[in-house]
CSV table of N, CA and C and ligand atoms in Angstrom, one decimal:
chain,number,residue,atom,x,y,z
A,985,MET,N,-34.9,-46.5,101.1
A,985,MET,CA,-34.5,-47.0,102.3
A,985,MET,C,-32.4,-47.6,101.7
A,986,ILE,N,-32.1,-47.8,102.5
A,986,ILE,CA,-31.4,-47.6,102.6
A,986,ILE,C,-30.4,-48.7,102.4
A,987,ALA,N,-29.1,-49.4,101.7
A,987,ALA,CA,-28.4,-50.2,100.3
A,987,ALA,C,-27.1,-49.7,100.7
A,988,VAL,N,-26.0,-50.5,101.6
A,988,VAL,CA,-25.2,-50.7,101.7
A,988,VAL,C,-24.3,-51.7,100.2
A,989,VAL,N,-23.4,-50.7,99.4
A,989,VAL,CA,-22.5,-52.2,98.8
A,989,VAL,C,-21.9,-52.7,98.8
A,990,VAL,N,-20.7,-53.1,98.7
A,990,VAL,CA,-18.9,-52.8,97.8
A,990,VAL,C,-19.3,-52.9,96.8
A,991,ALA,N,-18.8,-51.3,96.0
A,991,ALA,CA,-18.3,-51.4,94.7
A,991,ALA,C,-17.6,-50.3,94.2
A,992,ASP,N,-17.0,-50.0,93.1
A,992,ASP,CA,-16.6,-49.0,92.4
A,992,ASP,C,-18.0,-47.6,92.7
A,993,ILE,N,-17.4,-46.3,92.7
A,993,ILE,CA,-19.0,-45.9,92.7
A,993,ILE,C,-19.6,-45.3,91.7
A,994,THR,N,-18.1,-45.2,90.2
A,994,THR,CA,-18.6,-44.4,89.4
A,994,THR,C,-18.9,-45.2,88.0
A,995,THR,N,-19.6,-46.8,88.8
A,995,THR,CA,-20.4,-47.9,87.8
A,995,THR,C,-21.7,-47.8,88.5
A,996,LEU,N,-22.0,-47.4,89.3
A,996,LEU,CA,-23.4,-46.9,89.9
A,996,LEU,C,-24.6,-46.3,89.0
A,997,GLN,N,-25.3,-46.6,88.4
A,997,GLN,CA,-26.9,-46.4,87.4
A,997,GLN,C,-27.6,-45.7,88.6
A,998,VAL,N,-27.4,-44.2,89.0
A,998,VAL,CA,-28.5,-43.8,90.0
A,998,VAL,C,-28.8,-42.0,89.7
A,999,ASP,N,-29.5,-41.5,90.4
A,999,ASP,CA,-29.0,-40.2,89.8
A,999,ASP,C,-28.6,-39.1,89.8
A,1000,ALA,N,-27.2,-39.6,91.2
A,1000,ALA,CA,-26.0,-38.8,91.2
A,1000,ALA,C,-25.2,-39.7,92.5
A,1001,ILE,N,-24.8,-39.5,92.2
A,1001,ILE,CA,-23.5,-39.7,92.6
A,1001,ILE,C,-22.6,-39.1,93.5
A,1002,VAL,N,-21.9,-39.3,95.0
A,1002,VAL,CA,-21.8,-38.7,95.6
A,1002,VAL,C,-19.2,-38.3,95.4
A,1003,ASN,N,-19.0,-37.0,95.7
A,1003,ASN,CA,-17.6,-37.5,94.6
A,1003,ASN,C,-17.2,-36.4,96.6
A,1004,ALA,N,-16.1,-37.0,96.8
A,1004,ALA,CA,-15.7,-36.8,98.2
A,1004,ALA,C,-14.5,-35.7,97.4
A,1005,ALA,N,-14.6,-34.6,97.5
A,1005,ALA,CA,-13.5,-33.5,96.3
A,1005,ALA,C,-13.1,-33.7,97.4
A,1006,ASN,N,-12.2,-31.7,96.8
A,1006,ASN,CA,-11.3,-30.5,97.7
A,1006,ASN,C,-12.4,-29.8,97.0
A,1007,SER,N,-11.7,-28.7,97.7
A,1007,SER,CA,-12.2,-27.3,98.0
A,1007,SER,C,-12.5,-26.0,95.8
A,1008,SER,N,-11.3,-26.8,95.5
A,1008,SER,CA,-10.8,-26.3,94.5
A,1008,SER,C,-12.0,-26.8,93.2
A,1009,LEU,N,-12.6,-28.3,93.4
A,1009,LEU,CA,-12.8,-28.9,93.4
A,1009,LEU,C,-12.7,-29.0,91.2
A,1010,LEU,N,-11.2,-29.2,91.4
A,1010,LEU,CA,-10.8,-29.3,89.9
A,1010,LEU,C,-9.8,-30.9,90.3
A,1011,GLY,N,-10.6,-31.8,90.9
A,1011,GLY,CA,-10.0,-32.8,90.3
A,1011,GLY,C,-9.2,-33.9,91.7
A,1012,GLY,N,-8.8,-35.1,92.2
A,1012,GLY,CA,-8.1,-34.6,92.7
A,1012,GLY,C,-7.1,-36.0,92.4
A,1013,GLY,N,-6.8,-36.9,93.7
A,1013,GLY,CA,-6.6,-38.5,94.2
A,1013,GLY,C,-8.3,-39.4,94.3
A,1014,GLY,N,-7.9,-40.4,95.0
A,1014,GLY,CA,-9.0,-41.2,95.3
A,1014,GLY,C,-10.6,-40.8,94.3
A,1015,VAL,N,-11.7,-41.1,95.4
A,1015,VAL,CA,-12.8,-41.2,94.4
A,1015,VAL,C,-13.0,-40.2,93.6
A,1016,ASP,N,-12.3,-39.2,94.2
A,1016,ASP,CA,-12.6,-37.5,93.0
A,1016,ASP,C,-11.0,-37.8,91.1
A,1017,GLY,N,-10.5,-38.6,91.5
A,1017,GLY,CA,-10.0,-39.2,90.2
A,1017,GLY,C,-10.6,-40.1,89.8
A,1018,ALA,N,-10.7,-40.6,90.3
A,1018,ALA,CA,-11.8,-41.8,89.7
A,1018,ALA,C,-13.3,-41.9,88.7
A,1019,ILE,N,-13.9,-40.2,89.5
A,1019,ILE,CA,-14.9,-39.3,89.6
A,1019,ILE,C,-14.3,-39.4,87.8
A,1020,HIS,N,-13.5,-38.2,88.6
A,1020,HIS,CA,-13.4,-37.1,86.7
A,1020,HIS,C,-12.6,-38.5,86.0
A,1021,ARG,N,-12.5,-39.2,85.7
A,1021,ARG,CA,-11.4,-39.8,84.8
A,1021,ARG,C,-13.0,-40.4,84.1
A,1022,ALA,N,-13.5,-41.0,84.5
A,1022,ALA,CA,-15.4,-41.5,84.1
A,1022,ALA,C,-16.3,-40.2,83.4
A,1023,ALA,N,-15.6,-39.9,84.2
A,1023,ALA,CA,-17.0,-38.6,83.8
A,1023,ALA,C,-16.4,-38.3,82.5
A,1024,GLY,N,-15.2,-38.0,82.1
A,1024,GLY,CA,-14.4,-37.6,81.2
A,1024,GLY,C,-14.1,-36.0,80.8
A,1025,PRO,N,-13.9,-34.8,80.5
A,1025,PRO,CA,-13.4,-34.0,80.6
A,1025,PRO,C,-14.3,-32.8,80.6
A,1026,GLY,N,-15.9,-34.0,80.2
A,1026,GLY,CA,-16.9,-32.1,80.1
A,1026,GLY,C,-17.0,-31.9,82.1
A,1027,LEU,N,-16.5,-33.0,82.6
A,1027,LEU,CA,-17.0,-32.9,83.9
A,1027,LEU,C,-16.0,-31.6,84.7
A,1028,LEU,N,-15.2,-31.0,84.5
A,1028,LEU,CA,-14.2,-30.9,84.5
A,1028,LEU,C,-14.4,-29.6,84.1
A,1029,ALA,N,-14.5,-29.2,82.7
A,1029,ALA,CA,-14.8,-27.7,83.2
A,1029,ALA,C,-15.9,-27.4,82.9
A,1030,GLU,N,-17.3,-27.9,83.6
A,1030,GLU,CA,-18.3,-27.6,84.6
A,1030,GLU,C,-17.4,-27.3,86.2
A,1031,CYS,N,-16.8,-27.7,86.4
A,1031,CYS,CA,-16.6,-27.3,87.8
A,1031,CYS,C,-15.7,-26.6,87.8
A,1032,ARG,N,-15.2,-26.6,86.4
A,1032,ARG,CA,-13.7,-25.2,86.6
A,1032,ARG,C,-15.0,-23.0,87.0
A,1033,THR,N,-16.4,-23.5,86.3
A,1033,THR,CA,-17.7,-22.5,86.1
A,1033,THR,C,-18.1,-22.3,87.5
A,1034,LEU,N,-17.2,-23.2,88.7
A,1034,LEU,CA,-17.7,-23.5,90.3
A,1034,LEU,C,-17.2,-22.1,90.8
A,1035,GLY,N,-16.6,-22.1,90.3
A,1035,GLY,CA,-15.5,-21.2,92.1
A,1035,GLY,C,-15.8,-22.3,93.2
A,1036,GLY,N,-15.4,-23.9,93.2
A,1036,GLY,CA,-14.2,-24.3,94.0
A,1036,GLY,C,-16.1,-24.4,95.8
A,1037,CYS,N,-15.4,-24.8,96.6
A,1037,CYS,CA,-17.5,-25.3,96.8
A,1037,CYS,C,-16.7,-25.4,98.9
A,1038,PRO,N,-16.3,-25.4,100.2
A,1038,PRO,CA,-15.5,-24.6,101.3
A,1038,PRO,C,-16.1,-25.2,101.1
A,1039,VAL,N,-15.3,-26.2,102.8
A,1039,VAL,CA,-15.4,-27.7,104.1
A,1039,VAL,C,-17.1,-27.1,104.4
A,1040,GLY,N,-17.9,-28.4,104.4
A,1040,GLY,CA,-19.0,-28.9,104.9
A,1040,GLY,C,-20.6,-28.8,103.9
A,1041,GLN,N,-19.8,-27.4,102.3
A,1041,GLN,CA,-20.9,-26.8,101.6
A,1041,GLN,C,-20.3,-28.6,100.6
A,1042,ALA,N,-22.4,-28.1,99.3
A,1042,ALA,CA,-22.2,-29.0,97.9
A,1042,ALA,C,-22.5,-28.3,97.0
A,1043,ARG,N,-22.0,-28.9,95.4
A,1043,ARG,CA,-22.2,-28.5,94.5
A,1043,ARG,C,-23.0,-29.4,94.0
A,1044,ILE,N,-23.5,-29.4,92.3
A,1044,ILE,CA,-24.2,-30.1,91.2
A,1044,ILE,C,-24.1,-29.5,90.5
A,1045,THR,N,-23.0,-31.0,89.8
A,1045,THR,CA,-23.3,-30.9,88.2
A,1045,THR,C,-23.9,-32.2,87.1
A,1046,GLY,N,-23.0,-32.2,86.5
A,1046,GLY,CA,-24.1,-32.4,85.0
A,1046,GLY,C,-23.1,-34.2,86.0
A,1047,GLY,N,-23.2,-35.7,84.9
A,1047,GLY,CA,-22.4,-36.7,84.8
A,1047,GLY,C,-22.2,-37.1,84.0
A,1048,TYR,N,-21.8,-35.7,82.8
A,1048,TYR,CA,-21.3,-36.3,81.9
A,1048,TYR,C,-20.9,-37.9,81.0
A,1049,MET,N,-19.5,-38.8,81.2
A,1049,MET,CA,-19.4,-40.0,80.8
A,1049,MET,C,-19.9,-40.9,82.1
A,1050,LEU,N,-20.6,-41.5,82.4
A,1050,LEU,CA,-21.0,-41.8,83.9
A,1050,LEU,C,-22.0,-42.0,83.4
A,1051,PRO,N,-22.6,-43.4,84.2
A,1051,PRO,CA,-23.9,-43.9,84.2
A,1051,PRO,C,-25.2,-42.8,85.4
A,1052,ALA,N,-24.5,-42.4,86.1
A,1052,ALA,CA,-25.3,-41.3,87.3
A,1052,ALA,C,-26.5,-40.6,86.2
A,1053,ARG,N,-26.8,-40.1,86.2
A,1053,ARG,CA,-26.9,-38.8,85.3
A,1053,ARG,C,-26.2,-37.6,86.0
A,1054,HIS,N,-26.2,-37.2,88.2
A,1054,HIS,CA,-25.7,-36.2,88.1
A,1054,HIS,C,-24.0,-36.5,88.5
A,1055,VAL,N,-23.5,-35.7,89.5
A,1055,VAL,CA,-21.9,-35.2,90.4
A,1055,VAL,C,-23.0,-34.5,91.6
A,1056,ILE,N,-22.6,-35.2,92.7
A,1056,ILE,CA,-22.9,-33.8,93.3
A,1056,ILE,C,-21.6,-34.0,94.2
A,1057,HIS,N,-20.8,-32.8,94.5
A,1057,HIS,CA,-19.4,-32.9,94.7
A,1057,HIS,C,-19.5,-32.2,96.3
A,1058,THR,N,-19.0,-32.5,97.4
A,1058,THR,CA,-18.9,-32.3,99.2
A,1058,THR,C,-17.7,-32.4,98.9
A,1059,VAL,N,-17.2,-30.9,100.0
A,1059,VAL,CA,-15.7,-30.8,100.5
A,1059,VAL,C,-15.7,-31.5,102.1
A,1060,GLY,N,-15.3,-32.9,102.4
A,1060,GLY,CA,-14.9,-33.3,103.8
A,1060,GLY,C,-13.7,-33.1,104.0
A,1061,PRO,N,-14.1,-32.4,105.8
A,1061,PRO,CA,-12.8,-31.9,106.5
A,1061,PRO,C,-11.7,-33.1,106.7
A,1062,VAL,N,-11.1,-32.5,106.9
A,1062,VAL,CA,-9.6,-32.6,107.2
A,1062,VAL,C,-9.3,-33.6,108.4
A,1063,TRP,N,-9.0,-34.5,109.0
A,1063,TRP,CA,-9.0,-35.1,110.3
A,1063,TRP,C,-7.9,-34.3,111.2
A,1064,LYS,N,-7.5,-33.9,112.4
A,1064,LYS,CA,-7.5,-33.4,112.8
A,1064,LYS,C,-6.9,-33.2,114.0
A,1065,GLY,N,-7.7,-34.9,114.4
A,1065,GLY,CA,-8.2,-35.0,116.2
A,1065,GLY,C,-9.3,-34.6,116.2
A,1066,GLY,N,-10.1,-34.2,115.5
A,1066,GLY,CA,-11.3,-34.4,116.6
A,1066,GLY,C,-11.7,-33.2,117.2
A,1067,GLY,N,-10.6,-32.0,117.2
A,1067,GLY,CA,-10.6,-31.3,118.0
A,1067,GLY,C,-11.2,-29.8,117.1
A,1068,HIS,N,-11.4,-30.2,115.6
A,1068,HIS,CA,-11.9,-28.3,114.9
A,1068,HIS,C,-13.3,-28.5,113.9
A,1069,GLY,N,-14.0,-29.4,114.5
A,1069,GLY,CA,-15.2,-29.2,114.5
A,1069,GLY,C,-15.5,-29.6,113.0
A,1070,GLU,N,-14.4,-31.5,113.3
A,1070,GLU,CA,-14.8,-31.8,112.2
A,1070,GLU,C,-16.4,-33.0,112.0
A,1071,ARG,N,-17.2,-33.4,113.9
A,1071,ARG,CA,-17.6,-33.6,112.9
A,1071,ARG,C,-18.8,-33.3,112.8
A,1072,GLU,N,-19.0,-32.3,113.1
A,1072,GLU,CA,-20.2,-30.8,112.6
A,1072,GLU,C,-19.9,-31.2,111.2
A,1073,LEU,N,-18.7,-30.4,110.5
A,1073,LEU,CA,-18.7,-30.7,109.6
A,1073,LEU,C,-19.1,-31.5,108.9
A,1074,LEU,N,-18.4,-33.1,108.9
A,1074,LEU,CA,-19.0,-34.5,108.4
A,1074,LEU,C,-20.6,-34.7,108.4
A,1075,ALA,N,-20.8,-34.2,109.6
A,1075,ALA,CA,-22.8,-34.4,109.3
A,1075,ALA,C,-22.7,-33.3,108.4
A,1076,ALA,N,-22.7,-31.7,107.9
A,1076,ALA,CA,-23.1,-30.8,107.4
A,1076,ALA,C,-22.7,-31.3,105.9
A,1077,CYS,N,-21.6,-32.1,105.5
A,1077,CYS,CA,-21.4,-32.1,103.6
A,1077,CYS,C,-22.7,-33.5,103.4
A,1078,TYR,N,-23.2,-34.1,104.5
A,1078,TYR,CA,-23.9,-35.7,104.0
A,1078,TYR,C,-25.4,-34.4,103.7
A,1079,SER,N,-25.6,-33.7,105.1
A,1079,SER,CA,-27.5,-32.9,104.7
A,1079,SER,C,-27.2,-32.2,104.0
A,1080,ALA,N,-25.7,-31.7,103.4
A,1080,ALA,CA,-26.2,-30.7,102.9
A,1080,ALA,C,-26.5,-30.9,100.5
A,1081,CYS,N,-25.5,-32.3,100.5
A,1081,CYS,CA,-25.2,-33.3,100.2
A,1081,CYS,C,-27.4,-33.7,99.2
A,1082,LEU,N,-28.0,-34.0,100.6
A,1082,LEU,CA,-29.1,-34.7,101.1
A,1082,LEU,C,-29.8,-33.5,100.2
A,1083,SER,N,-29.7,-32.2,100.9
A,1083,SER,CA,-30.2,-31.7,100.7
A,1083,SER,C,-30.4,-30.8,98.9
A,1084,LEU,N,-29.0,-31.4,98.4
A,1084,LEU,CA,-28.8,-31.2,96.9
A,1084,LEU,C,-30.0,-31.8,96.4
A,1085,ALA,N,-30.4,-32.7,96.0
A,1085,ALA,CA,-30.6,-34.0,95.7
A,1085,ALA,C,-31.8,-34.2,95.5
A,1086,ARG,N,-32.5,-33.2,97.3
A,1086,ARG,CA,-34.0,-33.0,96.8
A,1086,ARG,C,-34.7,-31.4,96.5
A,1087,GLU,N,-33.6,-31.3,96.6
A,1087,GLU,CA,-34.7,-30.2,96.2
A,1087,GLU,C,-34.3,-29.9,93.6
A,1088,HIS,N,-33.1,-31.2,93.2
A,1088,HIS,CA,-33.1,-31.0,92.4
A,1088,HIS,C,-33.8,-32.6,91.6
A,1089,HIS,N,-34.3,-33.0,92.6
A,1089,HIS,CA,-35.7,-34.0,92.7
A,1089,HIS,C,-35.0,-35.3,92.8
A,1090,LEU,N,-33.7,-35.4,92.7
A,1090,LEU,CA,-33.5,-36.9,92.6
A,1090,LEU,C,-33.7,-38.3,93.5
A,1091,ASP,N,-34.4,-39.5,93.1
A,1091,ASP,CA,-34.5,-40.0,93.8
A,1091,ASP,C,-33.2,-41.1,94.8
A,1092,SER,N,-32.8,-41.7,93.4
A,1092,SER,CA,-31.9,-42.4,94.7
A,1092,SER,C,-30.3,-40.8,94.2
A,1093,VAL,N,-29.2,-41.5,96.3
A,1093,VAL,CA,-28.1,-41.1,96.2
A,1093,VAL,C,-27.1,-41.5,96.7
A,1094,ALA,N,-25.3,-41.8,95.9
A,1094,ALA,CA,-24.3,-42.7,96.6
A,1094,ALA,C,-23.4,-41.9,96.7
A,1095,PHE,N,-23.5,-42.1,97.8
A,1095,PHE,CA,-23.1,-41.3,99.5
A,1095,PHE,C,-21.1,-42.3,99.1
A,1096,PRO,N,-20.0,-41.8,98.9
A,1096,PRO,CA,-18.9,-42.5,99.2
A,1096,PRO,C,-18.0,-41.9,100.5
A,1097,ALA,N,-17.4,-43.3,101.5
A,1097,ALA,CA,-17.2,-43.0,102.5
A,1097,ALA,C,-16.6,-41.2,103.0
A,1098,ILE,N,-16.7,-40.0,102.9
A,1098,ILE,CA,-16.4,-38.3,102.6
A,1098,ILE,C,-15.6,-38.6,103.7
A,1099,SER,N,-14.5,-38.0,103.6
A,1099,SER,CA,-13.1,-38.1,103.8
A,1099,SER,C,-11.9,-39.0,105.1
A,1100,CYS,N,-12.3,-40.5,104.7
A,1100,CYS,CA,-12.5,-41.5,105.2
A,1100,CYS,C,-11.0,-42.0,104.5
A,1101,GLY,N,-10.6,-41.4,103.8
A,1101,GLY,CA,-9.1,-41.2,102.6
A,1101,GLY,C,-8.1,-41.3,103.3
A,1102,ALA,N,-7.7,-39.9,101.8
A,1102,ALA,CA,-6.4,-39.1,102.2
A,1102,ALA,C,-6.9,-38.5,103.6
A,1103,TYR,N,-7.4,-38.3,104.2
A,1103,TYR,CA,-8.7,-36.7,104.4
A,1103,TYR,C,-8.6,-37.3,106.7
A,1104,GLY,N,-8.3,-39.0,106.0
A,1104,GLY,CA,-8.1,-39.2,107.4
A,1104,GLY,C,-9.3,-39.5,109.1
A,1105,PHE,N,-9.9,-39.2,108.1
A,1105,PHE,CA,-11.2,-39.6,109.4
A,1105,PHE,C,-11.2,-40.7,110.3
A,1106,PRO,N,-11.5,-40.8,111.0
A,1106,PRO,CA,-12.0,-42.1,111.3
A,1106,PRO,C,-13.0,-42.8,111.7
A,1107,ALA,N,-13.2,-44.1,110.4
A,1107,ALA,CA,-13.6,-44.4,109.9
A,1107,ALA,C,-15.4,-45.0,110.0
A,1108,ALA,N,-14.9,-46.0,111.8
A,1108,ALA,CA,-16.6,-45.9,112.5
A,1108,ALA,C,-16.9,-44.4,112.8
A,1109,GLU,N,-16.4,-43.2,112.7
A,1109,GLU,CA,-16.8,-42.3,114.1
A,1109,GLU,C,-17.7,-41.9,112.5
A,1110,ALA,N,-17.2,-41.7,111.1
A,1110,ALA,CA,-17.4,-41.0,110.0
A,1110,ALA,C,-19.4,-41.9,109.8
A,1111,CYS,N,-19.0,-44.0,109.6
A,1111,CYS,CA,-20.4,-44.7,109.1
A,1111,CYS,C,-20.6,-44.0,110.2
A,1112,ALA,N,-21.2,-44.0,111.8
A,1112,ALA,CA,-21.5,-43.9,112.6
A,1112,ALA,C,-22.5,-42.3,111.8
A,1113,ILE,N,-21.5,-41.2,111.7
A,1113,ILE,CA,-22.3,-39.7,111.0
A,1113,ILE,C,-23.2,-39.7,110.5
A,1114,ALA,N,-22.7,-40.6,109.0
A,1114,ALA,CA,-24.0,-40.7,108.0
A,1114,ALA,C,-24.5,-41.7,108.0
A,1115,VAL,N,-24.9,-41.9,108.9
A,1115,VAL,CA,-26.5,-43.6,108.7
A,1115,VAL,C,-27.1,-42.0,109.9
A,1116,ALA,N,-26.4,-41.4,110.5
A,1116,ALA,CA,-27.4,-40.3,111.6
A,1116,ALA,C,-28.4,-39.2,110.3
A,1117,GLN,N,-26.9,-38.7,110.0
A,1117,GLN,CA,-27.4,-37.5,109.2
A,1117,GLN,C,-28.6,-38.0,107.9
A,1118,VAL,N,-27.9,-39.6,107.2
A,1118,VAL,CA,-29.5,-40.3,106.2
A,1118,VAL,C,-30.5,-40.3,106.9
A,1119,ARG,N,-30.7,-41.0,108.0
A,1119,ARG,CA,-31.5,-41.5,108.7
A,1119,ARG,C,-32.4,-40.0,109.3
A,1120,ALA,N,-32.1,-39.0,109.6
A,1120,ALA,CA,-32.5,-37.9,110.1
A,1120,ALA,C,-33.8,-37.0,108.9
A,1121,PHE,N,-33.1,-37.5,108.2
A,1121,PHE,CA,-33.2,-36.6,106.4
A,1121,PHE,C,-34.4,-37.3,106.2
A,1122,GLN,N,-34.5,-37.7,106.2
A,1122,GLN,CA,-35.2,-39.1,105.3
A,1122,GLN,C,-36.5,-39.3,106.5
A,1123,ARG,N,-36.3,-38.9,106.9
A,1123,ARG,CA,-37.3,-39.2,108.0
A,1123,ARG,C,-38.6,-38.3,108.2
A,1124,GLU,N,-37.4,-36.7,107.9
A,1124,GLU,CA,-38.2,-35.8,107.3
A,1124,GLU,C,-38.7,-34.5,106.4
A,1125,ASN,N,-37.9,-35.2,105.0
A,1125,ASN,CA,-37.9,-35.7,104.0
A,1125,ASN,C,-38.3,-36.2,103.1
A,1126,VAL,N,-39.9,-36.3,101.6
A,1126,VAL,CA,-39.8,-37.0,100.6
A,1126,VAL,C,-38.4,-38.1,99.9
A,1127,ALA,N,-37.5,-36.6,99.8
A,1127,ALA,CA,-36.4,-37.3,98.8
A,1127,ALA,C,-35.6,-37.0,99.4
A,1128,PRO,N,-34.2,-38.3,99.2
A,1128,PRO,CA,-34.5,-38.9,98.2
A,1128,PRO,C,-35.1,-40.7,99.0
A,1129,ALA,N,-35.5,-40.9,97.4
A,1129,ALA,CA,-36.3,-42.0,98.5
A,1129,ALA,C,-34.6,-43.4,98.7
A,1130,THR,N,-34.0,-43.2,98.3
A,1130,THR,CA,-33.3,-44.2,98.2
A,1130,THR,C,-31.2,-43.9,98.3
A,1131,VAL,N,-30.6,-44.5,98.7
A,1131,VAL,CA,-30.1,-43.6,100.0
A,1131,VAL,C,-28.7,-44.9,99.4
A,1132,VAL,N,-27.5,-45.2,98.6
A,1132,VAL,CA,-26.4,-45.9,98.9
A,1132,VAL,C,-25.2,-45.8,99.2
A,1133,PHE,N,-24.5,-46.6,100.5
A,1133,PHE,CA,-23.4,-46.3,100.7
A,1133,PHE,C,-22.7,-46.9,99.8
A,1134,VAL,N,-21.4,-46.5,99.4
A,1134,VAL,CA,-20.5,-47.4,98.3
A,1134,VAL,C,-19.2,-47.9,99.4
A,1135,CYS,N,-19.7,-48.5,99.1
A,1135,CYS,CA,-17.9,-48.9,99.7
A,1135,CYS,C,-16.4,-49.8,98.9
A,1136,PHE,N,-15.7,-49.5,99.8
A,1136,PHE,CA,-14.7,-50.2,99.1
A,1136,PHE,C,-13.6,-51.5,99.4
A,1137,SER,N,-14.2,-51.1,101.2
A,1137,SER,CA,-13.8,-52.4,101.1
A,1137,SER,C,-15.0,-53.2,102.5
A,1138,ASP,N,-14.2,-54.3,103.0
A,1138,ASP,CA,-15.5,-54.7,103.2
A,1138,ASP,C,-15.5,-55.1,104.7
A,1139,SER,N,-14.3,-54.4,105.0
A,1139,SER,CA,-14.6,-53.7,106.8
A,1139,SER,C,-15.5,-53.0,106.3
A,1140,MET,N,-15.5,-51.4,105.2
A,1140,MET,CA,-15.7,-50.6,105.1
A,1140,MET,C,-18.0,-51.0,105.4
A,1141,ARG,N,-17.8,-52.4,105.2
A,1141,ARG,CA,-19.4,-51.9,104.4
A,1141,ARG,C,-20.0,-52.9,105.7
A,1142,GLN,N,-18.9,-53.8,106.5
A,1142,GLN,CA,-19.5,-53.5,107.8
A,1142,GLN,C,-19.7,-53.1,108.5
A,1143,LEU,N,-18.7,-51.9,109.0
A,1143,LEU,CA,-18.4,-51.0,109.9
A,1143,LEU,C,-20.4,-50.1,109.4
A,1144,TYR,N,-21.1,-49.8,108.8
A,1144,TYR,CA,-21.8,-49.5,108.2
A,1144,TYR,C,-22.4,-50.5,108.4
A,1145,GLU,N,-23.0,-51.6,108.2
A,1145,GLU,CA,-23.8,-52.5,108.8
A,1145,GLU,C,-24.2,-52.6,110.1
A,1146,GLU,N,-23.1,-52.6,110.3
A,1146,GLU,CA,-23.1,-52.4,112.3
A,1146,GLU,C,-24.0,-50.5,112.5
A,1147,CYS,N,-23.7,-49.9,112.4
A,1147,CYS,CA,-24.2,-48.5,112.8
A,1147,CYS,C,-25.9,-49.0,112.0
A,1148,LEU,N,-25.8,-49.3,110.4
A,1148,LEU,CA,-27.2,-49.3,111.0
A,1148,LEU,C,-28.0,-50.4,111.8
A,1149,ALA,N,-27.6,-51.3,112.1
A,1149,ALA,CA,-27.9,-51.9,113.1
A,1149,ALA,C,-28.1,-51.6,114.2
A,1150,ARG,N,-27.6,-50.3,114.9
A,1150,ARG,CA,-27.4,-50.0,116.6
A,1150,ARG,C,-28.6,-48.8,115.9
A,1151,GLU,N,-28.6,-47.9,114.8
A,1151,GLU,CA,-29.6,-47.2,114.1
A,1151,GLU,C,-31.0,-47.7,115.1
A,1152,GLU,N,-30.9,-49.2,114.4
A,1152,GLU,CA,-32.5,-49.5,113.9
A,1152,GLU,C,-32.3,-50.2,115.3
A,1153,ALA,N,-32.3,-50.1,116.0
A,1153,ALA,CA,-32.9,-50.8,118.0
A,1153,ALA,C,-33.3,-50.8,118.6
B,1690,LIG,N1,-15.0,-45.8,94.7
B,1690,LIG,C1,-16.5,-45.6,95.6
B,1690,LIG,N2,-14.9,-45.4,97.2
B,1690,LIG,C2,-14.1,-44.8,96.7
B,1690,LIG,C3,-14.0,-45.5,95.2
B,1690,LIG,C4,-14.2,-45.6,94.2
B,1690,LIG,N3,-14.1,-45.6,93.1
B,1690,LIG,N4,-12.3,-45.1,95.6
B,1690,LIG,C5,-11.6,-44.4,96.6
B,1690,LIG,N5,-12.6,-44.2,97.1
B,1690,LIG,P1,-10.5,-40.5,98.9
B,1690,LIG,P2,-10.9,-37.9,101.5
B,1690,LIG,C6,-13.0,-45.0,98.8
B,1690,LIG,O1,-9.0,-40.3,99.7
B,1690,LIG,O2,-11.1,-39.3,102.2
B,1690,LIG,C7,-9.3,-36.6,97.0
B,1690,LIG,O3,-7.8,-36.1,96.4
B,1690,LIG,C8,-11.5,-44.9,99.7
B,1690,LIG,O4,-11.6,-46.5,100.1
B,1690,LIG,O5,-11.4,-40.9,98.0
B,1690,LIG,O6,-12.7,-37.6,100.6
B,1690,LIG,C9,-10.3,-35.3,97.2
B,1690,LIG,O7,-9.5,-34.3,96.1
B,1690,LIG,C10,-12.5,-43.9,100.9
B,1690,LIG,O8,-12.9,-44.8,101.5
B,1690,LIG,O9,-11.6,-38.9,99.3
B,1690,LIG,C11,-8.8,-34.5,98.6
B,1690,LIG,O10,-7.6,-33.6,97.9
B,1690,LIG,C12,-13.5,-42.8,100.0
B,1690,LIG,O11,-13.5,-43.0,99.1
B,1690,LIG,C13,-9.3,-35.5,99.1
B,1690,LIG,O12,-8.7,-36.6,98.3
B,1690,LIG,C14,-13.0,-41.4,100.2
B,1690,LIG,O13,-11.5,-42.0,100.4
B,1690,LIG,C15,-10.7,-36.8,99.9
B,1690,LIG,O14,-9.9,-37.4,100.8
C-alpha cells in the first residue's frame, strides 16, 4: 500500500526513513539536518565510515535515537533545468532505496520529497516520478509492502494525492 501523510519524518515509527542527503553523507540542512539532530551523533559516526554516496544511489545505516530502525540515505539530483538527467537520477534514487529495503527485508519505508527543497526539483514532476517508481517496484517485488510519502506541507500532500489518483485511473 501507499500512504501520504503530512508529518515530520523524524517522528515516524517505520522500518526505515529515507534521508535526502548530499554526496558527503555528513549532514546538511532541511530533512537531512532534522534526521541527524533527531538520530544523535551515532548516525554521523556511522555515516563517516561510508565514504559518501554518488547521486542516484543509496546507503543504509542504523536509526540510532530515531523511532525508525534504519535510515536509507540517498542523494537526489540538483535541478539544473531538466537537461542534465535529473529525472532519471531522481527515479534511480527511489529504486535504489526500495532495492535496499527489499535486501534488508524491510516492510515499511517513508520517503521525504527528495530534491524538492534545496535542490530545486519541480515538485509536481518529482511527485509523479516518485509515485511511478514506487508503483512499478511494488508490482514486481514483495517488499516493502508499505511506502509512506511524507510531506512537509499540505500543497505537497495534494500533489501526491493527484499523482496517485492519476496512476490509478
Ligand atoms: N520531514 C519531512 N519532510 C521534510 C522535513 C522533515 N523534517 N524537513 C524538510 N522536509 P531538502 P533536497 C521536506 O532541502 O532538496 C540538505 O542540506 C522539504 O520541505 O531537505 O533533496 C542536504 O544535505 C522538501 O519538500 O532536500 C543536501 O545538501 C523535502 O523535504 C540538500 O539539502 C526535501 O528538501 C538536499 O536537498
